[in-house]
Coordinates of C-alpha atoms in Angstrom, one line a residue:
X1 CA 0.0 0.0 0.0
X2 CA 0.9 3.3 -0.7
X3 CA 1.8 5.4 2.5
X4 CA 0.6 8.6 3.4
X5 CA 3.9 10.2 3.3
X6 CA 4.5 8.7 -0.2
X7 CA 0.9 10.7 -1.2
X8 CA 2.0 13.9 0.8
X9 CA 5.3 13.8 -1.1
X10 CA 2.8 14.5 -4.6
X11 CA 1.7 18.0 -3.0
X12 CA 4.9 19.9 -4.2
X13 CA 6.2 18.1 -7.3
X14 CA 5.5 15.5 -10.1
X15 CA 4.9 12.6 -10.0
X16 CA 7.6 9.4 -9.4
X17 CA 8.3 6.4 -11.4
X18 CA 11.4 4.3 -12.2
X19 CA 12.6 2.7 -15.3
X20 CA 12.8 -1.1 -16.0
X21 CA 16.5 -1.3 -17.0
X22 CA 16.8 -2.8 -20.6
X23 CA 18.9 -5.8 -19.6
X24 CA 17.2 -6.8 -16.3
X25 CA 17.7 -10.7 -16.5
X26 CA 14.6 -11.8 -17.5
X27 CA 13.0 -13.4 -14.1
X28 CA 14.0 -10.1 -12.2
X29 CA 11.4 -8.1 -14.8
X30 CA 8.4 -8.6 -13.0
X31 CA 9.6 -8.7 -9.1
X32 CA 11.1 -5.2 -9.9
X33 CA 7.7 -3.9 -11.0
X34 CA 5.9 -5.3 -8.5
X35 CA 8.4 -4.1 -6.0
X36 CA 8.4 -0.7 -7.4
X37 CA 4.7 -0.8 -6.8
X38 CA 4.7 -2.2 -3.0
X39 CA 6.9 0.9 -2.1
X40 CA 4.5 3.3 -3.3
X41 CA 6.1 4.8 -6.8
X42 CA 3.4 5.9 -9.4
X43 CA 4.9 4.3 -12.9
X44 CA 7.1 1.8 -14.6
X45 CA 8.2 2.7 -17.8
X46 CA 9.6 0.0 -20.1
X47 CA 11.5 1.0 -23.2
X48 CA 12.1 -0.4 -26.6
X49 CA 15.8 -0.6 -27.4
X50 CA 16.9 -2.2 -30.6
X51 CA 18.5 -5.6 -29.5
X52 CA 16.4 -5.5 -26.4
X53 CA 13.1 -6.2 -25.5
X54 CA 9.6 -5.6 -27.4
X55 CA 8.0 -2.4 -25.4
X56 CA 4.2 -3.9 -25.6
X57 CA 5.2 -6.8 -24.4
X58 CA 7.2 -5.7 -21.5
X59 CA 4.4 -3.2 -20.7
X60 CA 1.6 -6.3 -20.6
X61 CA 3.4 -8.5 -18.6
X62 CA 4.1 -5.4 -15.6
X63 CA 0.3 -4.7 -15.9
X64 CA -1.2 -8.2 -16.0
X65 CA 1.5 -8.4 -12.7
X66 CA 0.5 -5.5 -10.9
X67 CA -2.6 -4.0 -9.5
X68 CA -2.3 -0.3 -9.2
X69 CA 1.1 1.5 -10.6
X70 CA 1.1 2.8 -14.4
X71 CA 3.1 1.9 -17.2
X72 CA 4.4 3.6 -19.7
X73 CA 6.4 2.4 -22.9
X74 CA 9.1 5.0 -24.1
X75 CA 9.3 4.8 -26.6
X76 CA 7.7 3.3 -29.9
X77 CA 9.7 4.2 -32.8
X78 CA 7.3 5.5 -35.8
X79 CA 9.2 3.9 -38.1
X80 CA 9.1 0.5 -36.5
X81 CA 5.5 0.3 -36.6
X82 CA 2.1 0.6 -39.3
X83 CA 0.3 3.3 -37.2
X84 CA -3.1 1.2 -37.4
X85 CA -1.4 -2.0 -36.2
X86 CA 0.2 0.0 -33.3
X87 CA -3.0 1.3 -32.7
X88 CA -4.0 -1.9 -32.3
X89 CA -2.1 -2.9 -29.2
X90 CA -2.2 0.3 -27.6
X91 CA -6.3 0.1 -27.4
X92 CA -5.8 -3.7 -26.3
X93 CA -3.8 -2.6 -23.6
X94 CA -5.8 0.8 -22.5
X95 CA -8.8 -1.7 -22.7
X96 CA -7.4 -4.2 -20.8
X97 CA -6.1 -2.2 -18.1
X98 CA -7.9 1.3 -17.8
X99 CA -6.2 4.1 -16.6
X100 CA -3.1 2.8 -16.2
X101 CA -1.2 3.2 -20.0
X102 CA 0.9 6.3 -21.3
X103 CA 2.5 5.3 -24.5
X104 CA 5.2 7.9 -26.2
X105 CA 6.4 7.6 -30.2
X106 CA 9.1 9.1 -31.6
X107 CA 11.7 8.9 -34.1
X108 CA 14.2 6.1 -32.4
X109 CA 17.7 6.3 -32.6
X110 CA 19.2 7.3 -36.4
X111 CA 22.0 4.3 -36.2
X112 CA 19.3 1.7 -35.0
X113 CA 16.6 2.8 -37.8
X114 CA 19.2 3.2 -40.5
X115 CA 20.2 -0.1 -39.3
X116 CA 16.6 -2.0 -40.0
X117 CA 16.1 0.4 -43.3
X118 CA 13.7 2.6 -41.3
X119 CA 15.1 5.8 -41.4
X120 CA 12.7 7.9 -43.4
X121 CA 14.1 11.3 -45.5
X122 CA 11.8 13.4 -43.1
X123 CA 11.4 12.3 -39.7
X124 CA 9.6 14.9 -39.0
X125 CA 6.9 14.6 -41.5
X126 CA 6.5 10.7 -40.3
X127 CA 6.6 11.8 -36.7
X128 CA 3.4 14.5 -37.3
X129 CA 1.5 12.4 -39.6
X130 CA 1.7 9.2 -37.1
X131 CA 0.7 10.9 -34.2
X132 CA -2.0 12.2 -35.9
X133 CA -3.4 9.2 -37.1
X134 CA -2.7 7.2 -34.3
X135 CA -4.9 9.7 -32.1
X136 CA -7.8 10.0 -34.8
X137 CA -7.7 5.6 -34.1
X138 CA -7.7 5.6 -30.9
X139 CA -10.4 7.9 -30.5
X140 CA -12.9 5.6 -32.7
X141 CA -13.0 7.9 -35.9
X142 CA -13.3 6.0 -39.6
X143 CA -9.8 7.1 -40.7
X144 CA -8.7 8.3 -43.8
X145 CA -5.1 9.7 -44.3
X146 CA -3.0 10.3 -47.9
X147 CA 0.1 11.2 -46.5
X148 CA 3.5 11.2 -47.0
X149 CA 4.1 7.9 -45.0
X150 CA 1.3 7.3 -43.3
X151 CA -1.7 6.2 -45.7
X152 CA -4.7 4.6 -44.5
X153 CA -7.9 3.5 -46.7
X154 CA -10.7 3.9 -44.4
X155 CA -9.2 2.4 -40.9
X156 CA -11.4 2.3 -38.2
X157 CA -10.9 0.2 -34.9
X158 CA -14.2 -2.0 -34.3
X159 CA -16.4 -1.0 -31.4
X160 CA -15.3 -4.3 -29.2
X161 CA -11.6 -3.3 -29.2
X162 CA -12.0 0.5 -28.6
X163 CA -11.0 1.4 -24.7
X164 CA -13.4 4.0 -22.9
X165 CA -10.9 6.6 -22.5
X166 CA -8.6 6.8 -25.2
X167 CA -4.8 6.6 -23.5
X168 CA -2.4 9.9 -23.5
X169 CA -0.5 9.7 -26.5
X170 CA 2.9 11.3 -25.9
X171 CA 6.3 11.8 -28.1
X172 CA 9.8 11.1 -27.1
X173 CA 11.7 14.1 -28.7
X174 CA 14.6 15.8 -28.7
X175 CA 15.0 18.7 -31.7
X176 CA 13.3 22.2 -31.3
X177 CA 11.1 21.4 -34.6
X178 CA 10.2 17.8 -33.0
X179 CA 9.1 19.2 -29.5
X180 CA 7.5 21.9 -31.5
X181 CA 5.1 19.0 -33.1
X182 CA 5.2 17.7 -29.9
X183 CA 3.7 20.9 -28.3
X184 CA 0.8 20.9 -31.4
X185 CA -0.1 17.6 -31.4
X186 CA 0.6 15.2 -28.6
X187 CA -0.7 14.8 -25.0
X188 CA 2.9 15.3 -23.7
X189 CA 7.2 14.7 -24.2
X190 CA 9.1 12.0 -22.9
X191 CA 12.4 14.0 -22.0
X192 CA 15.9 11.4 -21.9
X193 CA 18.4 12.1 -19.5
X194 CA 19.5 14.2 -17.7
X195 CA 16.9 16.1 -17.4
X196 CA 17.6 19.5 -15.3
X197 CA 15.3 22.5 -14.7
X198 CA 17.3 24.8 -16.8
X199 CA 16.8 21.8 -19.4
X200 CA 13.5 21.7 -18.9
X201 CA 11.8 25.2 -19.1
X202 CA 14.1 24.9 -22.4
X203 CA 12.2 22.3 -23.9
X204 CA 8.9 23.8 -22.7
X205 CA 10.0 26.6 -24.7
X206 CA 10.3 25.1 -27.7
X207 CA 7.2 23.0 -26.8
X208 CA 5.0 25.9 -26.3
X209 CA 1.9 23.8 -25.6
X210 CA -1.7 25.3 -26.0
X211 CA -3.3 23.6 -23.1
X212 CA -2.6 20.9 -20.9
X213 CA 1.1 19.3 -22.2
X214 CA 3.0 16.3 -19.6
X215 CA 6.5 16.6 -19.5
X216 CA 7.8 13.3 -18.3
X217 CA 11.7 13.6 -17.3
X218 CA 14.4 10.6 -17.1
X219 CA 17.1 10.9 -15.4
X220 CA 20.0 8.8 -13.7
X221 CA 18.8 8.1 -10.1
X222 CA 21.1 7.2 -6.5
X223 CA 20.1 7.8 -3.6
X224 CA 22.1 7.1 0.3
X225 CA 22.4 8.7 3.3
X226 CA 26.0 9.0 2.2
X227 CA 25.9 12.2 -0.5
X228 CA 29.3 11.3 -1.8
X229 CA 28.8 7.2 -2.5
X230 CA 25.5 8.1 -4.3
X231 CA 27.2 10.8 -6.1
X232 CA 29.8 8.3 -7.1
X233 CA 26.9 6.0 -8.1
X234 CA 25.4 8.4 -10.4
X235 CA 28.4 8.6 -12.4
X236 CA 28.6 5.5 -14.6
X237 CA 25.1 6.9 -16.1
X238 CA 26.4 10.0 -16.9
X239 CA 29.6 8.8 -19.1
X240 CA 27.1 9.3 -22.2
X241 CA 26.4 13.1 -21.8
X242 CA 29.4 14.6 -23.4
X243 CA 28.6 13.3 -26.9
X244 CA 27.1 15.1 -29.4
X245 CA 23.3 14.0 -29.0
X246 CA 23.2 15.1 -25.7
X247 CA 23.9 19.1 -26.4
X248 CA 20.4 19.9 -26.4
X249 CA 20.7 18.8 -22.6
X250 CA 23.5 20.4 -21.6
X251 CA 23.5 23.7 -23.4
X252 CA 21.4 25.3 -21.1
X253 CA 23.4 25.2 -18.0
X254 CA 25.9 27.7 -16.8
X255 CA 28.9 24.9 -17.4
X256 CA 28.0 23.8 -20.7
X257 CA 31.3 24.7 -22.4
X258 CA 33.5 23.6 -19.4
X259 CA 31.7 20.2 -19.4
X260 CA 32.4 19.6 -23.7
X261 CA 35.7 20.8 -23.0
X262 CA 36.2 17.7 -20.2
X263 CA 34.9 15.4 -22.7
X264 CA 37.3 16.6 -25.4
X265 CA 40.1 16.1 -23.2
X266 CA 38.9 12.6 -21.7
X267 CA 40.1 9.9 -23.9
X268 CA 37.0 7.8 -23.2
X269 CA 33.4 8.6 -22.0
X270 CA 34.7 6.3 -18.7
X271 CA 37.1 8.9 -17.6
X272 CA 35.0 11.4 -18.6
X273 CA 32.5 10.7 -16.1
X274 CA 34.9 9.8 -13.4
X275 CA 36.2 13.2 -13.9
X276 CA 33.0 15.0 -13.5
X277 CA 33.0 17.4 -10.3
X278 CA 30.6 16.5 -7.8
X279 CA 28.4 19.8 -8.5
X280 CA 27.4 18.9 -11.9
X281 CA 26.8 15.4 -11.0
X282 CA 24.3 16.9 -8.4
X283 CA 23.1 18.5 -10.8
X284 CA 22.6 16.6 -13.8
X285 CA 21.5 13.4 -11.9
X286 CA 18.7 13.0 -8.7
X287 CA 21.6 12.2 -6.5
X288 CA 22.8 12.7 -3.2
X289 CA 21.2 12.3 0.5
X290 CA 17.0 11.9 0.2
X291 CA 16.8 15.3 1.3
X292 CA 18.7 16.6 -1.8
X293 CA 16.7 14.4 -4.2
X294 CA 13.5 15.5 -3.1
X295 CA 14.6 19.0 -3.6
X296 CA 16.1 18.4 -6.7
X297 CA 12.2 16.5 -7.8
X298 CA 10.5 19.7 -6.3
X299 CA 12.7 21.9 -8.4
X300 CA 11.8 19.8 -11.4
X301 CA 8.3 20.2 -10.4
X302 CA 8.7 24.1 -10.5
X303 CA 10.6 24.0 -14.2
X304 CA 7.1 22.1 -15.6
X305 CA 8.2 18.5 -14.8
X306 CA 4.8 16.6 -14.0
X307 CA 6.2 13.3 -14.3
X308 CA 9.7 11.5 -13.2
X309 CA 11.4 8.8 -14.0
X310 CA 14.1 7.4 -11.7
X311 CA 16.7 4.9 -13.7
X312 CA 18.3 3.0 -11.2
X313 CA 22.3 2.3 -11.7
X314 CA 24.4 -0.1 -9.5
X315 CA 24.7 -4.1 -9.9
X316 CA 21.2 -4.2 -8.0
X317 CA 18.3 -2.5 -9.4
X318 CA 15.7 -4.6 -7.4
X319 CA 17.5 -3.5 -4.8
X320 CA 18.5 0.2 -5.7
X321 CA 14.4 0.5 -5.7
X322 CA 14.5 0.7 -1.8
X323 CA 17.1 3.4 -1.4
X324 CA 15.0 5.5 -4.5
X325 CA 11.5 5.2 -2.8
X326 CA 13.0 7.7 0.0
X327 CA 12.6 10.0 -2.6
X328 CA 9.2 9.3 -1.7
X329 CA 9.1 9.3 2.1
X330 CA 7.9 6.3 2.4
X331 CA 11.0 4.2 3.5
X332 CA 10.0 1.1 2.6
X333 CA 6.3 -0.9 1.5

């Protein structure tokens, strides 16, 4: 059960979920969601990593294992996927399990698309045309489109499979233009890691939603009593940030150009990240003593975050789960 401390914790900032790490050994999947949801966090979010495992089916097993926490998939890669046949599972599972489903699209990474002949000339164009579609099928509607890449003949999901309330639809961007489209036509963005504030009132910038937008934030997660060992923790799942496709996340901050320079001069991400000071890893991770990493949620809370997703590191993540949930207040289930 969820404690009352775990639900006062919600008051000041956004909500609290973990990732499923990619390469869990497979009998570890579902004691890690259900443990997740005994100590009170809100989601599990599975992802879809070429090489890995299948998102919707990840996602099915947590739910048909679980009672109460969501789960989300992020991400589905448009290219991956005939929008009407990925509507198709994404109503089964909304059906299935009500109210507990957020599913996010996007692009997927260029090398893994390339890799499966995928990569289309205009992401962009794929990414605004699928979400649109998808929405129109999940919502019921006879569905007609003559796009560029997504071309549908009169597609309509029968009345049997369609869920009462249509699931959030969400995109996992990164690019101004793509969380522009985001902001226009999805429910909410699926931000990677490291997600800081400066970060994110950035990408609600070029988001710029209308009306009601989520902004679900990753980011690399330790928590201990001891700031310095968490710190310390944090910093194998940071060794990615100094190459190029994580600029959008580090521009904004004040040590932007002092953190590329540390990469250039690192002659592998390993040392990079063992280099990093202890200030940026606070800052670029939830990190440190419980104290700080509630802070550091609240913060995100105040920079538009409404959701968060903790990604355990350490040889352990079953077990890392119990130092996370003091994030939450709750100590334990």
């Amino acid at each position: 059960m969820r404690s009352p401390a775990a639900d006062a914790a919600r008051v000041t900032g956004p909500t609290v979920g973990v990732l499923l790490p990619r390469d869990l050994p497979v009998e570890r999947i579902l004691p890690y969601a259900r443990r997740a949801e005994a100590l009170g966090f809100d989601a599990v979010w599975v992802v879809e990593d070429l090489g890995f495992r299948g998102g919707v089916a990840q996602a099915a097993a947590v739910l048909a294992s679980t009672d109460r926490i969501r789960v989300g998939i992020g991400l589905l890669p448009a290219g991956a996927r005939n929008v009407a046949f990925a509507a198709l599972e994404i109503a089964s599972l909304a059906q299935l399990f009500p109210g507990r489903v957020d599913v996010a699209v996007g692009h997927g990474m260029p090398h893994w698309m390339r890799s499966v002949g995928q990569w289309p000339r205009s992401p962009l164009t794929l990414l605004r045309e699928y979400v649109d579609a998808l929405r129109a099928l999940l919502r019921g509607e006879l569905t007609r489109r003559h796009g560029r890449y997504v071309r549908l003949d009169g597609v309509q999901l029968d009345p049997s499979a369609l869920p009462d309330v249509a699931p959030d639809i969400l995109t996992g961007v990164r690019g101004p233009k793509s969380l522009a489209v985001s902001g226009e036509m999805a429910d909410g963005t699926v931000l990677a890691e490291p997600v800081s504030p400066e970060y994110a009132r950035a990408a609600l910038g070029h988001i710029a939603p209308a009306g009601r937008h989520r902004l679900v934030a990753y980011n690399i997660a330790s928590v201990a009593p001891d700031r310095a060992g968490a710190l310390a923790a944090a910093r194998a799942g940071l060794e990615w940030i100094g190459e190029p496709d994580w600029s959008p996340h580090i521009a904004p901050l004040p040590f932007a150009d002092e953190l590329a320079a540390l990469r250039a001069g690192s002659t592998s991400r390993e040392e990079f990240g063992r280099r990093l000071p202890d200030d940026w890893v606070a800052r670029l991770a939830v990190a440190g003593t419980p104290e700080e990493a509630r802070a550091r949620l609240a913060g995100l809370g105040e920079a538009g975050v409404t959701d968060t997703v903790l990604t355990p590191v350490g040889p352990d993540p079953v077990g890392s789960l119990e130092s996370l949930a003091a994030v939450l207040g709750a100590g334990g289930a």
